[in-house]
């Protein structure tokens, strides 16, 4: 037995070799698990990085593709807009050309109709002259050498080629009686010439312009102011619209009265003046079919106004190729014819 004074020493524990081995194995397994999980995490991270990189690449490719498609779309839209604008411009151009051609065709048609009407009037007048010219009673207009010298010089016909007819008449009169030729003095009125020049810059048939307004007041209005006011207005409108027809009345033709005899007159009564006169001509206003018998004096007044309107229409249509001053003097001559006709002066053959 040990003594009381002595200390008890602990007995050394007995070490189990089997327990140490299991513990080390467990630690090894834990370390292996840890290394495996780290390795798995690293591999997972690398895989995710690779997938992310692939996704970013695909996204960049898709962005580039979207950008390319957007550019293609913008280009197509621009081309479509340009094509649409080009088509509209071409369509407008075709419409403008068609309208221009139509306007030119209508203008040519109007001019052709005017020329046809003029030629028909000339043919009718020539037929009348031929019919009224016989060996026993020759027509002095067809045979100017039979006219008296004074009458041959001052006669004013209604033929279209007035310069030629005047030359023939003057030559004939000079061959009969050589008399000194009297030269007419002329001087341009500055106010009238300025008004004509302003009108010539932009020719129009609108009577509100100063040039035509003056002629309407001083010449056209008084010349077409007849006793029968209502019929006078109709005649004036027909002259302005170029729809008045004058035709000779053959001696064997019976009067065609579609309105009252008082309004239309007759071969022995003028419808415009209401006076008993021998009426060798009759007028028709437009396509009404109503004829009005007119005296030679009324016919002279109407034809004088018609000649004036015909000439200014030719100027408006660009058919007169003359100097401005020559055109001005022709207008003044036509105005003088209207004034003379209004005062009662007209050729005896009318």
XYZ file of C-alpha atoms in Angstrom:
350
model
C 0.000 0.000 0.000
C 1.458 3.358 -0.585
C 2.098 5.695 2.136
C -0.134 8.617 2.844
C 2.562 11.130 2.235
C 3.205 10.054 -1.186
C 1.191 11.371 -4.192
C -0.652 9.122 -6.493
C 0.621 9.348 -9.996
C -1.919 8.938 -12.813
C -1.727 5.798 -14.591
C -0.791 6.199 -18.187
C -3.703 5.681 -20.590
C -3.500 2.814 -22.894
C -3.417 3.896 -26.562
C -5.643 2.028 -29.026
C -3.929 1.757 -32.378
C -7.271 0.978 -34.100
C -8.895 4.276 -32.984
C -6.091 6.409 -34.358
C -6.356 4.785 -37.680
C -10.101 5.417 -37.969
C -9.646 9.014 -36.962
C -7.007 9.651 -39.588
C -9.199 7.982 -42.183
C -12.082 10.233 -41.254
C -9.889 13.285 -41.487
C -8.638 12.124 -44.840
C -12.176 11.668 -46.071
C -13.129 15.131 -44.851
C -10.155 16.675 -46.609
C -11.006 14.752 -49.729
C -14.577 15.968 -49.571
C -13.378 19.487 -49.071
C -11.005 19.297 -52.002
C -13.726 17.710 -54.138
C -16.215 20.434 -53.285
C -13.632 23.104 -54.046
C -12.818 21.398 -57.291
C -16.507 21.141 -58.122
C -17.025 24.776 -57.302
C -14.070 25.757 -59.440
C -15.274 23.623 -62.328
C -18.797 24.975 -61.917
C -17.449 28.496 -61.866
C -15.381 27.844 -64.980
C -18.377 26.258 -66.698
C -20.579 29.176 -65.775
C -17.906 31.598 -66.976
C -17.678 29.730 -70.256
C -21.456 29.732 -70.626
C -21.574 33.411 -69.764
C -18.850 34.121 -72.305
C -20.755 32.132 -74.922
C -23.966 33.965 -74.075
C -22.166 37.305 -74.331
C -20.740 36.308 -77.709
C -24.159 35.236 -78.935
C -25.664 38.461 -77.607
C -23.024 40.500 -79.433
C -23.716 38.566 -82.621
C -27.434 39.134 -82.203
C -26.812 42.830 -81.543
C -24.741 43.041 -84.707
C -27.432 41.185 -86.626
C -30.102 43.484 -85.232
C -28.004 46.505 -86.166
C -27.483 45.141 -89.673
C -31.188 44.396 -90.075
C -32.039 47.850 -88.738
C -29.736 49.434 -91.321
C -31.282 47.284 -94.047
C -34.752 48.338 -92.903
C -33.764 52.019 -92.885
C -32.230 51.665 -96.333
C -35.355 49.941 -97.643
C -37.576 52.616 -96.099
C -35.440 55.348 -97.666
C -35.522 53.628 -101.050
C -39.279 53.175 -100.710
C -39.729 56.862 -99.896
C -37.532 57.870 -102.835
C -39.407 55.509 -105.127
C -42.766 56.829 -103.911
C -41.627 60.428 -104.363
C -40.280 59.596 -107.814
C -43.545 57.914 -108.794
C -45.592 60.875 -107.540
C -43.298 63.308 -109.345
C -43.537 61.286 -112.538
C -47.309 61.095 -112.190
C -47.552 64.863 -111.643
C -45.241 65.413 -114.600
C -47.413 63.225 -116.801
C -50.538 65.064 -115.617
C -48.897 68.439 -116.305
C -47.806 67.323 -119.760
C -51.281 65.964 -120.467
C -52.876 69.225 -119.305
C -50.410 71.237 -121.394
C -51.097 69.117 -124.460
C -54.837 69.343 -123.848
C -54.653 73.119 -123.474
C -52.554 73.378 -126.636
C -54.975 71.119 -128.502
C -57.962 73.131 -127.296
C -56.211 76.341 -128.306
C -55.442 74.919 -131.745
C -59.036 73.751 -132.024
C -60.346 77.206 -131.132
C -57.949 78.811 -133.590
C -58.919 76.327 -136.276
C -62.607 76.962 -135.645
C -61.982 80.688 -135.771
C -60.121 80.322 -139.061
C -62.870 78.091 -140.419
C -65.502 80.642 -139.425
C -63.433 83.399 -140.992
C -62.955 81.432 -144.210
C -66.633 80.518 -144.319
C -67.550 84.181 -143.911
C -65.152 85.109 -146.695
C -66.522 82.372 -148.954
C -70.069 83.527 -148.230
C -69.115 87.111 -148.978
C -67.385 86.105 -152.213
C -70.394 84.028 -153.258
C -72.616 87.016 -152.597
C -70.351 89.230 -154.668
C -70.321 86.723 -157.531
C -74.109 86.298 -157.412
C -74.760 90.033 -157.421
C -72.310 90.674 -160.269
C -73.910 90.389 -163.737
C -72.873 91.766 -167.159
C -75.720 94.269 -167.053
C -75.035 95.266 -163.445
C -71.421 94.446 -162.568
C -70.396 94.423 -158.933
C -68.022 97.309 -158.361
C -66.101 95.483 -155.638
C -65.175 92.740 -158.120
C -64.415 95.393 -160.763
C -62.699 98.291 -158.956
C -61.844 99.982 -162.240
C -65.563 100.862 -162.586
C -65.589 102.887 -159.392
C -65.268 106.631 -159.383
C -61.798 107.848 -158.386
C -62.950 109.478 -155.170
C -65.015 106.477 -154.105
C -62.228 104.071 -154.962
C -59.783 105.905 -152.764
C -61.990 106.269 -149.698
C -63.875 102.945 -149.874
C -63.383 100.685 -146.886
C -64.252 97.033 -147.436
C -64.596 94.204 -144.931
C -62.206 91.784 -146.571
C -59.574 90.145 -144.369
C -56.633 91.145 -146.575
C -57.321 94.851 -146.463
C -53.818 95.898 -147.493
C -54.018 93.904 -150.736
C -57.514 95.086 -151.623
C -56.582 98.685 -150.874
C -53.542 98.385 -153.111
C -55.639 96.997 -155.980
C -58.265 99.721 -155.613
C -55.671 102.486 -155.392
C -53.800 101.167 -158.428
C -57.014 100.984 -160.431
C -58.021 104.503 -159.485
C -54.603 105.851 -160.386
C -54.731 104.136 -163.766
C -58.049 105.840 -164.485
C -57.264 109.319 -163.200
C -53.755 110.206 -162.102
C -54.374 112.429 -159.104
C -51.909 113.483 -156.436
C -51.899 111.100 -153.480
C -52.761 112.795 -150.206
C -50.729 111.526 -147.265
C -52.551 111.256 -143.963
C -50.766 112.759 -140.979
C -50.667 110.683 -137.818
C -49.389 111.256 -134.312
C -49.263 108.728 -131.478
C -51.279 109.668 -128.417
C -49.003 108.971 -125.446
C -51.834 107.992 -123.080
C -53.518 105.610 -125.535
C -50.169 104.127 -126.556
C -49.154 103.564 -122.919
C -52.468 101.816 -122.221
C -52.025 99.629 -125.308
C -48.441 98.746 -124.344
C -49.548 97.771 -120.833
C -52.309 95.596 -122.292
C -49.907 94.071 -124.855
C -47.603 92.854 -122.055
C -50.414 90.606 -120.801
C -53.210 90.470 -123.401
C -56.644 89.745 -121.984
C -60.266 90.164 -122.995
C -61.208 91.366 -119.521
C -62.833 94.745 -120.033
C -61.762 95.959 -116.594
C -58.272 96.826 -117.892
C -57.769 100.475 -118.798
C -57.159 99.776 -122.507
C -60.372 97.834 -123.135
C -62.377 99.869 -120.634
C -61.732 103.016 -122.664
C -62.604 101.309 -125.969
C -65.793 99.854 -124.482
C -66.866 103.289 -123.262
C -65.850 105.283 -126.316
C -66.369 102.858 -129.226
C -67.869 99.410 -128.594
C -70.691 100.560 -126.329
C -71.904 103.431 -128.537
C -71.460 101.385 -131.724
C -73.681 98.565 -130.416
C -76.231 100.868 -128.788
C -79.338 100.330 -130.925
C -82.963 101.336 -130.438
C -83.971 97.850 -129.305
C -82.035 97.759 -126.038
C -82.743 94.147 -125.101
C -81.651 92.822 -128.476
C -78.652 95.168 -128.381
C -77.460 93.521 -125.157
C -77.819 90.075 -126.726
C -75.864 91.178 -129.792
C -73.129 92.649 -127.623
C -72.834 89.441 -125.575
C -72.694 87.321 -128.741
C -69.964 89.541 -130.218
C -67.912 89.284 -127.014
C -68.336 85.492 -126.940
C -67.620 85.185 -130.676
C -70.922 83.367 -131.280
C -72.617 85.834 -133.629
C -73.282 84.789 -137.232
C -74.004 87.172 -140.116
C -75.266 85.782 -143.389
C -76.668 87.370 -146.529
C -80.333 86.987 -147.371
C -80.972 85.759 -150.893
C -83.776 87.546 -152.702
C -85.776 84.338 -153.126
C -85.366 83.255 -149.483
C -88.486 83.637 -147.384
C -88.058 84.977 -143.833
C -87.767 82.357 -141.130
C -89.554 83.791 -138.108
C -89.245 81.737 -134.933
C -90.068 84.587 -132.590
C -92.444 87.497 -132.931
C -92.223 89.413 -136.174
C -91.633 92.609 -134.235
C -88.523 91.183 -132.565
C -87.047 89.448 -135.605
C -87.961 92.141 -138.118
C -88.111 91.153 -141.744
C -86.581 91.834 -145.160
C -88.164 95.297 -145.065
C -87.721 96.119 -141.362
C -84.570 96.190 -139.227
C -84.853 94.263 -135.953
C -82.248 96.454 -134.201
C -83.358 99.938 -135.210
C -87.032 99.155 -135.786
C -86.944 101.315 -138.926
C -88.311 100.291 -142.324
C -85.167 99.418 -144.243
C -84.213 96.924 -146.914
C -82.391 94.190 -144.992
C -79.869 92.261 -147.068
C -78.405 90.377 -144.106
C -79.578 88.623 -140.991
C -77.836 87.594 -137.781
C -78.100 84.581 -135.502
C -77.027 84.725 -131.847
C -75.242 81.528 -130.816
C -77.127 78.315 -131.557
C -80.551 79.753 -130.790
C -81.761 79.294 -134.373
C -83.486 82.702 -134.268
C -82.646 85.016 -137.159
C -82.838 88.810 -136.945
C -82.904 90.890 -140.098
C -80.616 93.920 -139.976
C -80.154 96.976 -142.141
C -76.844 97.787 -143.902
C -76.086 100.471 -141.328
C -76.539 98.075 -138.394
C -74.482 95.440 -140.192
C -71.659 97.954 -140.675
C -71.690 98.762 -136.964
C -71.684 95.093 -135.936
C -68.942 94.091 -138.397
C -66.778 97.022 -137.282
C -66.931 95.789 -133.685
C -66.390 92.171 -134.798
C -63.297 93.199 -136.770
C -61.891 94.893 -133.673
C -62.514 91.857 -131.446
C -61.068 89.514 -134.077
C -57.847 91.515 -134.202
C -57.333 91.736 -130.438
C -58.076 87.998 -130.168
C -55.342 87.371 -132.730
C -52.969 89.489 -130.626
C -53.957 87.600 -127.477
C -53.321 84.262 -129.204
C -49.913 85.419 -130.438
C -50.863 85.290 -134.116
C -49.860 88.886 -134.897
C -46.117 89.240 -135.559
C -45.694 92.985 -135.893
C -44.066 95.894 -134.173
C -46.024 97.303 -131.229
C -46.534 100.641 -132.942
C -47.915 98.985 -136.093
C -50.356 96.988 -133.981
C -51.324 100.185 -132.155
C -52.139 101.955 -135.420
C -54.178 98.980 -136.614
C -56.198 99.183 -133.390
C -56.673 102.915 -133.957
C -57.857 102.224 -137.515
C -60.390 99.703 -136.243
C -61.557 102.212 -133.644
C -62.026 104.774 -136.394
C -64.142 102.270 -138.346
C -66.362 101.801 -135.292
C -66.712 105.564 -134.878
C -67.574 106.072 -138.557
C -70.086 103.224 -138.472
C -71.695 104.696 -135.357
C -71.988 108.057 -137.139
C -73.735 106.361 -140.067
C -70.891 106.076 -142.606
C -70.699 102.707 -144.370
C -69.969 101.370 -147.878
C -72.915 101.541 -150.256
C -72.477 97.865 -151.245
C -73.563 96.814 -147.765
